[in-house]
């Protein structure tokens, strides 16, 4: 048995989907207007996004994207900075990692 999908409620489905496609190579499967999108990765994991008016995740809630190398973590961090996202530089904690707030209202961890 393995986890095969996750649904996130977000404030802006399109902006969130675009963010995940652009920075984390997810692919868009299905969309229904501005209120629903299905994204997937190469391993078959499915992420659905549903629009919500009031989105409030706990402070520690996040999703993570494990990268192949520390260099790749650094590259994504720099791309986000160049595009105007407020992100701290990667640091060593449980991994080489940083967090960024996604447009839909949740945190994303990027790590190696």
mmCIF file of N, CA and C in Angstrom:
data_model
loop_
_atom_site.group_PDB
_atom_site.id
_atom_site.type_symbol
_atom_site.label_atom_id
_atom_site.label_comp_id
_atom_site.label_asym_id
_atom_site.label_seq_id
_atom_site.Cartn_x
_atom_site.Cartn_y
_atom_site.Cartn_z
ATOM 1 N N UNK A 1 0.838 -1.169 0.000
ATOM 2 C CA UNK A 1 0.000 0.000 0.000
ATOM 3 C C UNK A 1 0.886 1.236 0.000
ATOM 4 N N UNK A 2 0.450 2.262 -0.731
ATOM 5 C CA UNK A 2 1.179 3.516 -0.724
ATOM 6 C C UNK A 2 0.198 4.664 -0.860
ATOM 7 N N UNK A 3 0.575 5.794 -0.330
ATOM 8 C CA UNK A 3 -0.234 6.999 -0.469
ATOM 9 C C UNK A 3 -0.212 7.393 -1.934
ATOM 10 N N UNK A 4 -1.395 7.595 -2.524
ATOM 11 C CA UNK A 4 -1.405 7.901 -3.950
ATOM 12 C C UNK A 4 -2.013 9.243 -4.308
ATOM 13 N N UNK A 5 -2.702 9.890 -3.355
ATOM 14 C CA UNK A 5 -3.167 11.233 -3.676
ATOM 15 C C UNK A 5 -3.431 12.055 -2.411
ATOM 16 N N UNK A 6 -3.460 13.359 -2.623
ATOM 17 C CA UNK A 6 -3.686 14.307 -1.548
ATOM 18 C C UNK A 6 -4.519 15.443 -2.122
ATOM 19 N N UNK A 7 -5.489 15.923 -1.356
ATOM 20 C CA UNK A 7 -6.278 17.072 -1.759
ATOM 21 C C UNK A 7 -5.924 18.244 -0.861
ATOM 22 N N UNK A 8 -5.641 19.395 -1.465
ATOM 23 C CA UNK A 8 -5.386 20.616 -0.720
ATOM 24 C C UNK A 8 -6.440 21.655 -1.086
ATOM 25 N N UNK A 9 -6.965 22.331 -0.086
ATOM 26 C CA UNK A 9 -7.850 23.463 -0.310
ATOM 27 C C UNK A 9 -6.972 24.697 -0.389
ATOM 28 N N UNK A 10 -7.169 25.491 -1.426
ATOM 29 C CA UNK A 10 -6.318 26.657 -1.662
ATOM 30 C C UNK A 10 -7.173 27.870 -2.015
ATOM 31 N N UNK A 11 -6.596 29.043 -1.837
ATOM 32 C CA UNK A 11 -7.320 30.273 -2.143
ATOM 33 C C UNK A 11 -7.359 30.578 -3.636
ATOM 34 N N UNK A 12 -6.367 30.099 -4.378
ATOM 35 C CA UNK A 12 -6.286 30.381 -5.812
ATOM 36 C C UNK A 12 -5.753 29.142 -6.521
ATOM 37 N N UNK A 13 -6.660 28.391 -7.135
ATOM 38 C CA UNK A 13 -6.291 27.122 -7.773
ATOM 39 C C UNK A 13 -5.312 27.347 -8.914
ATOM 40 N N UNK A 14 -5.593 28.289 -9.802
ATOM 41 C CA UNK A 14 -4.725 28.494 -10.963
ATOM 42 C C UNK A 14 -3.320 28.922 -10.560
ATOM 43 N N UNK A 15 -3.210 29.891 -9.666
ATOM 44 C CA UNK A 15 -1.889 30.366 -9.243
ATOM 45 C C UNK A 15 -1.115 29.256 -8.542
ATOM 46 N N UNK A 16 -1.803 28.464 -7.738
ATOM 47 C CA UNK A 16 -1.141 27.358 -7.039
ATOM 48 C C UNK A 16 -0.678 26.302 -8.034
ATOM 49 N N UNK A 17 -1.545 25.935 -8.967
ATOM 50 C CA UNK A 17 -1.180 24.940 -9.978
ATOM 51 C C UNK A 17 -0.001 25.434 -10.814
ATOM 52 N N UNK A 18 -0.048 26.678 -11.250
ATOM 53 C CA UNK A 18 1.048 27.238 -12.048
ATOM 54 C C UNK A 18 2.366 27.202 -11.270
ATOM 55 N N UNK A 19 2.326 27.555 -9.994
ATOM 56 C CA UNK A 19 3.501 27.527 -9.122
ATOM 57 C C UNK A 19 4.090 26.115 -9.044
ATOM 58 N N UNK A 20 3.241 25.131 -8.811
ATOM 59 C CA UNK A 20 3.713 23.749 -8.662
ATOM 60 C C UNK A 20 4.238 23.179 -9.974
ATOM 61 N N UNK A 21 3.634 23.558 -11.069
ATOM 62 C CA UNK A 21 4.116 23.118 -12.386
ATOM 63 C C UNK A 21 5.460 23.774 -12.704
ATOM 64 N N UNK A 22 5.550 25.069 -12.475
ATOM 65 C CA UNK A 22 6.747 25.830 -12.844
ATOM 66 C C UNK A 22 7.981 25.457 -12.014
ATOM 67 N N UNK A 23 7.818 25.313 -10.715
ATOM 68 C CA UNK A 23 8.980 25.080 -9.852
ATOM 69 C C UNK A 23 9.228 23.621 -9.497
ATOM 70 N N UNK A 24 8.189 22.777 -9.581
ATOM 71 C CA UNK A 24 8.341 21.403 -9.090
ATOM 72 C C UNK A 24 7.948 20.343 -10.113
ATOM 73 N N UNK A 25 7.811 20.746 -11.359
ATOM 74 C CA UNK A 25 7.628 19.827 -12.484
ATOM 75 C C UNK A 25 6.389 18.940 -12.386
ATOM 76 N N UNK A 26 5.371 19.364 -11.635
ATOM 77 C CA UNK A 26 4.117 18.623 -11.677
ATOM 78 C C UNK A 26 3.454 18.904 -13.018
ATOM 79 N N UNK A 27 2.576 18.008 -13.408
ATOM 80 C CA UNK A 27 1.874 18.161 -14.673
ATOM 81 C C UNK A 27 0.389 18.321 -14.394
ATOM 82 N N UNK A 28 -0.270 19.133 -15.190
ATOM 83 C CA UNK A 28 -1.711 19.332 -15.011
ATOM 84 C C UNK A 28 -2.461 18.248 -15.763
ATOM 85 N N UNK A 29 -3.380 17.609 -15.062
ATOM 86 C CA UNK A 29 -4.236 16.602 -15.675
ATOM 87 C C UNK A 29 -5.560 17.224 -16.076
ATOM 88 N N UNK A 30 -6.430 17.392 -15.095
ATOM 89 C CA UNK A 30 -7.777 17.894 -15.334
ATOM 90 C C UNK A 30 -7.983 19.197 -14.586
ATOM 91 N N UNK A 31 -8.751 20.087 -15.181
ATOM 92 C CA UNK A 31 -9.181 21.290 -14.467
ATOM 93 C C UNK A 31 -10.673 21.459 -14.700
ATOM 94 N N UNK A 32 -11.328 22.072 -13.730
ATOM 95 C CA UNK A 32 -12.745 22.422 -13.872
ATOM 96 C C UNK A 32 -12.886 23.882 -13.460
ATOM 97 N N UNK A 33 -12.861 24.746 -14.451
ATOM 98 C CA UNK A 33 -12.965 26.169 -14.166
ATOM 99 C C UNK A 33 -11.836 26.629 -13.274
ATOM 100 N N UNK A 34 -12.139 27.561 -12.397
ATOM 101 C CA UNK A 34 -11.117 28.081 -11.492
ATOM 102 C C UNK A 34 -11.197 27.441 -10.115
ATOM 103 N N UNK A 35 -12.029 26.394 -9.980
ATOM 104 C CA UNK A 35 -12.243 25.825 -8.660
ATOM 105 C C UNK A 35 -11.641 24.465 -8.398
ATOM 106 N N UNK A 36 -11.030 23.830 -9.401
ATOM 107 C CA UNK A 36 -10.525 22.471 -9.202
ATOM 108 C C UNK A 36 -9.442 22.159 -10.225
ATOM 109 N N UNK A 37 -8.384 21.498 -9.771
ATOM 110 C CA UNK A 37 -7.332 21.044 -10.689
ATOM 111 C C UNK A 37 -6.735 19.748 -10.164
ATOM 112 N N UNK A 38 -6.349 18.899 -11.080
ATOM 113 C CA UNK A 38 -5.656 17.661 -10.763
ATOM 114 C C UNK A 38 -4.258 17.768 -11.335
ATOM 115 N N UNK A 39 -3.256 17.566 -10.482
ATOM 116 C CA UNK A 39 -1.865 17.559 -10.912
ATOM 117 C C UNK A 39 -1.279 16.197 -10.583
ATOM 118 N N UNK A 40 -0.234 15.818 -11.287
ATOM 119 C CA UNK A 40 0.404 14.536 -11.013
ATOM 120 C C UNK A 40 1.893 14.636 -11.291
ATOM 121 N N UNK A 41 2.633 13.666 -10.728
ATOM 122 C CA UNK A 41 4.077 13.626 -10.964
ATOM 123 C C UNK A 41 4.436 12.350 -11.712
ATOM 124 N N UNK A 42 5.714 12.170 -11.979
ATOM 125 C CA UNK A 42 6.185 11.016 -12.753
ATOM 126 C C UNK A 42 6.000 9.683 -12.035
ATOM 127 N N UNK A 43 5.849 9.715 -10.722
ATOM 128 C CA UNK A 43 5.701 8.463 -9.976
ATOM 129 C C UNK A 43 4.243 8.039 -9.809
ATOM 130 N N UNK A 44 3.303 8.838 -10.330
ATOM 131 C CA UNK A 44 1.897 8.493 -10.240
ATOM 132 C C UNK A 44 1.167 9.148 -9.079
ATOM 133 N N UNK A 45 1.859 9.957 -8.290
ATOM 134 C CA UNK A 45 1.194 10.668 -7.202
ATOM 135 C C UNK A 45 0.271 11.730 -7.783
ATOM 136 N N UNK A 46 -0.919 11.843 -7.221
ATOM 137 C CA UNK A 46 -1.909 12.806 -7.695
ATOM 138 C C UNK A 46 -2.177 13.828 -6.599
ATOM 139 N N UNK A 47 -2.127 15.093 -6.966
ATOM 140 C CA UNK A 47 -2.430 16.184 -6.054
ATOM 141 C C UNK A 47 -3.621 16.936 -6.621
ATOM 142 N N UNK A 48 -4.694 16.996 -5.851
ATOM 143 C CA UNK A 48 -5.846 17.764 -6.291
ATOM 144 C C UNK A 48 -5.896 19.067 -5.502
ATOM 145 N N UNK A 49 -6.327 20.109 -6.188
ATOM 146 C CA UNK A 49 -6.469 21.430 -5.587
ATOM 147 C C UNK A 49 -7.924 21.850 -5.706
ATOM 148 N N UNK A 50 -8.509 22.260 -4.587
ATOM 149 C CA UNK A 50 -9.894 22.730 -4.580
ATOM 150 C C UNK A 50 -9.945 24.125 -3.980
ATOM 151 N N UNK A 51 -10.717 24.992 -4.582
ATOM 152 C CA UNK A 51 -10.817 26.374 -4.121
ATOM 153 C C UNK A 51 -11.625 26.447 -2.831
ATOM 154 N N UNK A 52 -11.087 27.220 -1.897
ATOM 155 C CA UNK A 52 -11.786 27.497 -0.653
ATOM 156 C C UNK A 52 -11.717 28.979 -0.359
ATOM 157 N N UNK A 53 -12.746 29.503 0.279
ATOM 158 C CA UNK A 53 -12.769 30.933 0.597
ATOM 159 C C UNK A 53 -11.899 31.245 1.792
ATOM 160 N N UNK A 54 -11.924 30.388 2.781
ATOM 161 C CA UNK A 54 -11.125 30.599 3.986
ATOM 162 C C UNK A 54 -10.195 29.400 4.141
ATOM 163 N N UNK A 55 -8.936 29.610 3.887
ATOM 164 C CA UNK A 55 -7.951 28.547 3.979
ATOM 165 C C UNK A 55 -7.020 28.872 5.141
ATOM 166 N N UNK A 56 -6.928 27.932 6.076
ATOM 167 C CA UNK A 56 -6.062 28.139 7.238
ATOM 168 C C UNK A 56 -5.420 26.811 7.612
ATOM 169 N N UNK A 57 -4.158 26.676 7.266
ATOM 170 C CA UNK A 57 -3.410 25.486 7.640
ATOM 171 C C UNK A 57 -2.646 25.773 8.933
ATOM 172 N N UNK A 58 -2.429 24.757 9.755
ATOM 173 C CA UNK A 58 -1.597 24.957 10.941
ATOM 174 C C UNK A 58 -0.193 25.415 10.527
ATOM 175 N N UNK A 59 0.480 26.135 11.402
ATOM 176 C CA UNK A 59 1.806 26.687 11.090
ATOM 177 C C UNK A 59 2.803 25.631 10.635
ATOM 178 N N UNK A 60 2.714 24.447 11.165
ATOM 179 C CA UNK A 60 3.695 23.410 10.828
ATOM 180 C C UNK A 60 3.296 22.570 9.611
ATOM 181 N N UNK A 61 2.103 22.794 9.055
ATOM 182 C CA UNK A 61 1.673 22.023 7.892
ATOM 183 C C UNK A 61 2.495 22.423 6.677
ATOM 184 N N UNK A 62 2.945 21.425 5.928
ATOM 185 C CA UNK A 62 3.659 21.695 4.678
ATOM 186 C C UNK A 62 3.680 20.442 3.820
ATOM 187 N N UNK A 63 3.980 20.640 2.539
ATOM 188 C CA UNK A 63 4.278 19.522 1.649
ATOM 189 C C UNK A 63 5.744 19.662 1.266
ATOM 190 N N UNK A 64 6.382 18.560 0.886
ATOM 191 C CA UNK A 64 7.807 18.612 0.601
ATOM 192 C C UNK A 64 8.169 18.014 -0.742
ATOM 193 N N UNK A 65 9.197 18.596 -1.341
ATOM 194 C CA UNK A 65 9.752 18.101 -2.592
ATOM 195 C C UNK A 65 11.225 17.793 -2.375
ATOM 196 N N UNK A 66 11.557 16.514 -2.325
ATOM 197 C CA UNK A 66 12.936 16.080 -2.144
ATOM 198 C C UNK A 66 13.659 16.208 -3.483
ATOM 199 N N UNK A 67 14.825 16.832 -3.436
ATOM 200 C CA UNK A 67 15.620 17.051 -4.636
ATOM 201 C C UNK A 67 16.799 16.087 -4.681
ATOM 202 N N UNK A 68 17.371 15.906 -5.857
ATOM 203 C CA UNK A 68 18.464 14.956 -6.060
ATOM 204 C C UNK A 68 19.787 15.425 -5.477
ATOM 205 N N UNK A 69 19.918 16.748 -5.254
ATOM 206 C CA UNK A 69 21.198 17.266 -4.762
ATOM 207 C C UNK A 69 20.986 18.594 -4.046
ATOM 208 N N UNK A 70 21.990 18.973 -3.261
ATOM 209 C CA UNK A 70 21.963 20.281 -2.621
ATOM 210 C C UNK A 70 22.009 21.383 -3.666
ATOM 211 N N UNK A 71 22.711 21.151 -4.755
ATOM 212 C CA UNK A 71 22.791 22.137 -5.823
ATOM 213 C C UNK A 71 21.414 22.423 -6.405
ATOM 214 N N UNK A 72 20.608 21.381 -6.549
ATOM 215 C CA UNK A 72 19.249 21.566 -7.083
ATOM 216 C C UNK A 72 18.395 22.372 -6.105
ATOM 217 N N UNK A 73 18.546 22.124 -4.801
ATOM 218 C CA UNK A 73 17.849 22.923 -3.794
ATOM 219 C C UNK A 73 18.248 24.386 -3.950
ATOM 220 N N UNK A 74 19.541 24.628 -4.101
ATOM 221 C CA UNK A 74 20.041 26.001 -4.270
ATOM 222 C C UNK A 74 19.473 26.647 -5.536
ATOM 223 N N UNK A 75 19.393 25.893 -6.616
ATOM 224 C CA UNK A 75 18.870 26.420 -7.880
ATOM 225 C C UNK A 75 17.415 26.844 -7.741
ATOM 226 N N UNK A 76 16.604 25.999 -7.122
ATOM 227 C CA UNK A 76 15.187 26.325 -6.942
ATOM 228 C C UNK A 76 15.046 27.542 -6.037
ATOM 229 N N UNK A 77 15.838 27.595 -4.979
ATOM 230 C CA UNK A 77 15.815 28.738 -4.082
ATOM 231 C C UNK A 77 16.112 30.024 -4.846
ATOM 232 N N UNK A 78 17.131 30.009 -5.685
ATOM 233 C CA UNK A 78 17.506 31.196 -6.443
ATOM 234 C C UNK A 78 16.430 31.579 -7.453
ATOM 235 N N UNK A 79 15.836 30.597 -8.120
ATOM 236 C CA UNK A 79 14.758 30.884 -9.075
ATOM 237 C C UNK A 79 13.588 31.564 -8.379
ATOM 238 N N UNK A 80 13.228 31.064 -7.202
ATOM 239 C CA UNK A 80 12.135 31.671 -6.446
ATOM 240 C C UNK A 80 12.472 33.110 -6.060
ATOM 241 N N UNK A 81 13.700 33.321 -5.597
ATOM 242 C CA UNK A 81 14.143 34.673 -5.227
ATOM 243 C C UNK A 81 14.103 35.606 -6.443
ATOM 244 N N UNK A 82 14.633 35.116 -7.564
ATOM 245 C CA UNK A 82 14.651 35.917 -8.791
ATOM 246 C C UNK A 82 13.242 36.295 -9.236
ATOM 247 N N UNK A 83 12.282 35.432 -8.943
ATOM 248 C CA UNK A 83 10.896 35.676 -9.339
ATOM 249 C C UNK A 83 10.101 36.442 -8.283
ATOM 250 N N UNK A 84 10.774 36.892 -7.215
ATOM 251 C CA UNK A 84 10.134 37.759 -6.246
ATOM 252 C C UNK A 84 9.548 37.102 -5.013
ATOM 253 N N UNK A 85 9.767 35.797 -4.842
ATOM 254 C CA UNK A 85 9.276 35.136 -3.639
ATOM 255 C C UNK A 85 10.207 35.437 -2.472
ATOM 256 N N UNK A 86 9.622 35.595 -1.302
ATOM 257 C CA UNK A 86 10.413 35.819 -0.098
ATOM 258 C C UNK A 86 10.805 34.465 0.487
ATOM 259 N N UNK A 87 12.067 34.108 0.293
ATOM 260 C CA UNK A 87 12.568 32.842 0.825
ATOM 261 C C UNK A 87 13.933 33.063 1.462
ATOM 262 N N UNK A 88 14.135 32.406 2.569
ATOM 263 C CA UNK A 88 15.449 32.426 3.201
ATOM 264 C C UNK A 88 16.363 31.476 2.445
ATOM 265 N N UNK A 89 17.663 31.685 2.508
ATOM 266 C CA UNK A 89 18.596 30.744 1.884
ATOM 267 C C UNK A 89 18.459 29.360 2.524
ATOM 268 N N UNK A 90 18.792 28.317 1.794
ATOM 269 C CA UNK A 90 18.766 26.972 2.387
ATOM 270 C C UNK A 90 19.700 26.913 3.595
ATOM 271 N N UNK A 91 19.351 26.037 4.513
ATOM 272 C CA UNK A 91 20.192 25.833 5.685
ATOM 273 C C UNK A 91 20.204 24.355 6.056
ATOM 274 N N UNK A 92 21.187 24.008 6.832
ATOM 275 C CA UNK A 92 21.307 22.621 7.285
ATOM 276 C C UNK A 92 20.505 22.462 8.572
ATOM 277 N N UNK A 93 19.514 21.594 8.546
ATOM 278 C CA UNK A 93 18.813 21.194 9.771
ATOM 279 C C UNK A 93 18.652 19.691 9.674
ATOM 280 N N UNK A 94 17.450 19.182 9.473
ATOM 281 C CA UNK A 94 17.283 17.744 9.252
ATOM 282 C C UNK A 94 17.736 17.349 7.847
ATOM 283 N N UNK A 95 17.953 18.360 6.989
ATOM 284 C CA UNK A 95 18.418 18.179 5.612
ATOM 285 C C UNK A 95 18.897 19.549 5.133
ATOM 286 N N UNK A 96 19.383 19.623 3.898
ATOM 287 C CA UNK A 96 19.673 20.910 3.280
ATOM 288 C C UNK A 96 18.325 21.401 2.770
ATOM 289 N N UNK A 97 17.761 22.449 3.374
ATOM 290 C CA UNK A 97 16.350 22.723 3.187
ATOM 291 C C UNK A 97 16.001 24.198 3.285
ATOM 292 N N UNK A 98 14.860 24.541 2.691
ATOM 293 C CA UNK A 98 14.231 25.847 2.895
ATOM 294 C C UNK A 98 12.727 25.682 2.670
ATOM 295 N N UNK A 99 11.987 26.689 3.117
ATOM 296 C CA UNK A 99 10.533 26.690 2.978
ATOM 297 C C UNK A 99 10.102 27.922 2.191
ATOM 298 N N UNK A 100 9.006 27.773 1.459
ATOM 299 C CA UNK A 100 8.436 28.894 0.720
ATOM 300 C C UNK A 100 6.913 28.787 0.819
ATOM 301 N N UNK A 101 6.260 29.934 0.920
ATOM 302 C CA UNK A 101 4.798 29.967 0.960
ATOM 303 C C UNK A 101 4.269 29.903 -0.464
ATOM 304 N N UNK A 102 3.449 28.900 -0.739
ATOM 305 C CA UNK A 102 2.846 28.756 -2.062
ATOM 306 C C UNK A 102 1.706 29.768 -2.216
ATOM 307 N N UNK A 103 1.390 30.161 -3.440
ATOM 308 C CA UNK A 103 0.313 31.126 -3.653
ATOM 309 C C UNK A 103 -1.028 30.705 -3.046
ATOM 310 N N UNK A 104 -1.279 29.428 -2.904
ATOM 311 C CA UNK A 104 -2.569 28.965 -2.397
ATOM 312 C C UNK A 104 -2.731 29.002 -0.899
ATOM 313 N N UNK A 105 -1.659 29.300 -0.141
ATOM 314 C CA UNK A 105 -1.802 29.453 1.299
ATOM 315 C C UNK A 105 -1.171 28.393 2.163
ATOM 316 N N UNK A 106 -0.274 27.565 1.626
ATOM 317 C CA UNK A 106 0.389 26.543 2.417
ATOM 318 C C UNK A 106 1.895 26.633 2.203
ATOM 319 N N UNK A 107 2.646 25.982 3.074
ATOM 320 C CA UNK A 107 4.106 25.980 2.960
ATOM 321 C C UNK A 107 4.583 24.809 2.115
ATOM 322 N N UNK A 108 5.679 25.051 1.412
ATOM 323 C CA UNK A 108 6.349 24.012 0.643
ATOM 324 C C UNK A 108 7.778 23.926 1.158
ATOM 325 N N UNK A 109 8.221 22.726 1.464
ATOM 326 C CA UNK A 109 9.611 22.501 1.837
ATOM 327 C C UNK A 109 10.346 21.942 0.632
ATOM 328 N N UNK A 110 11.540 22.466 0.390
ATOM 329 C CA UNK A 110 12.415 21.962 -0.665
ATOM 330 C C UNK A 110 13.661 21.470 0.042
ATOM 331 N N UNK A 111 14.039 20.213 -0.174
ATOM 332 C CA UNK A 111 15.118 19.636 0.607
ATOM 333 C C UNK A 111 15.895 18.572 -0.148
ATOM 334 N N UNK A 112 17.090 18.344 0.356
ATOM 335 C CA UNK A 112 17.921 17.215 -0.082
ATOM 336 C C UNK A 112 18.512 16.614 1.161
#
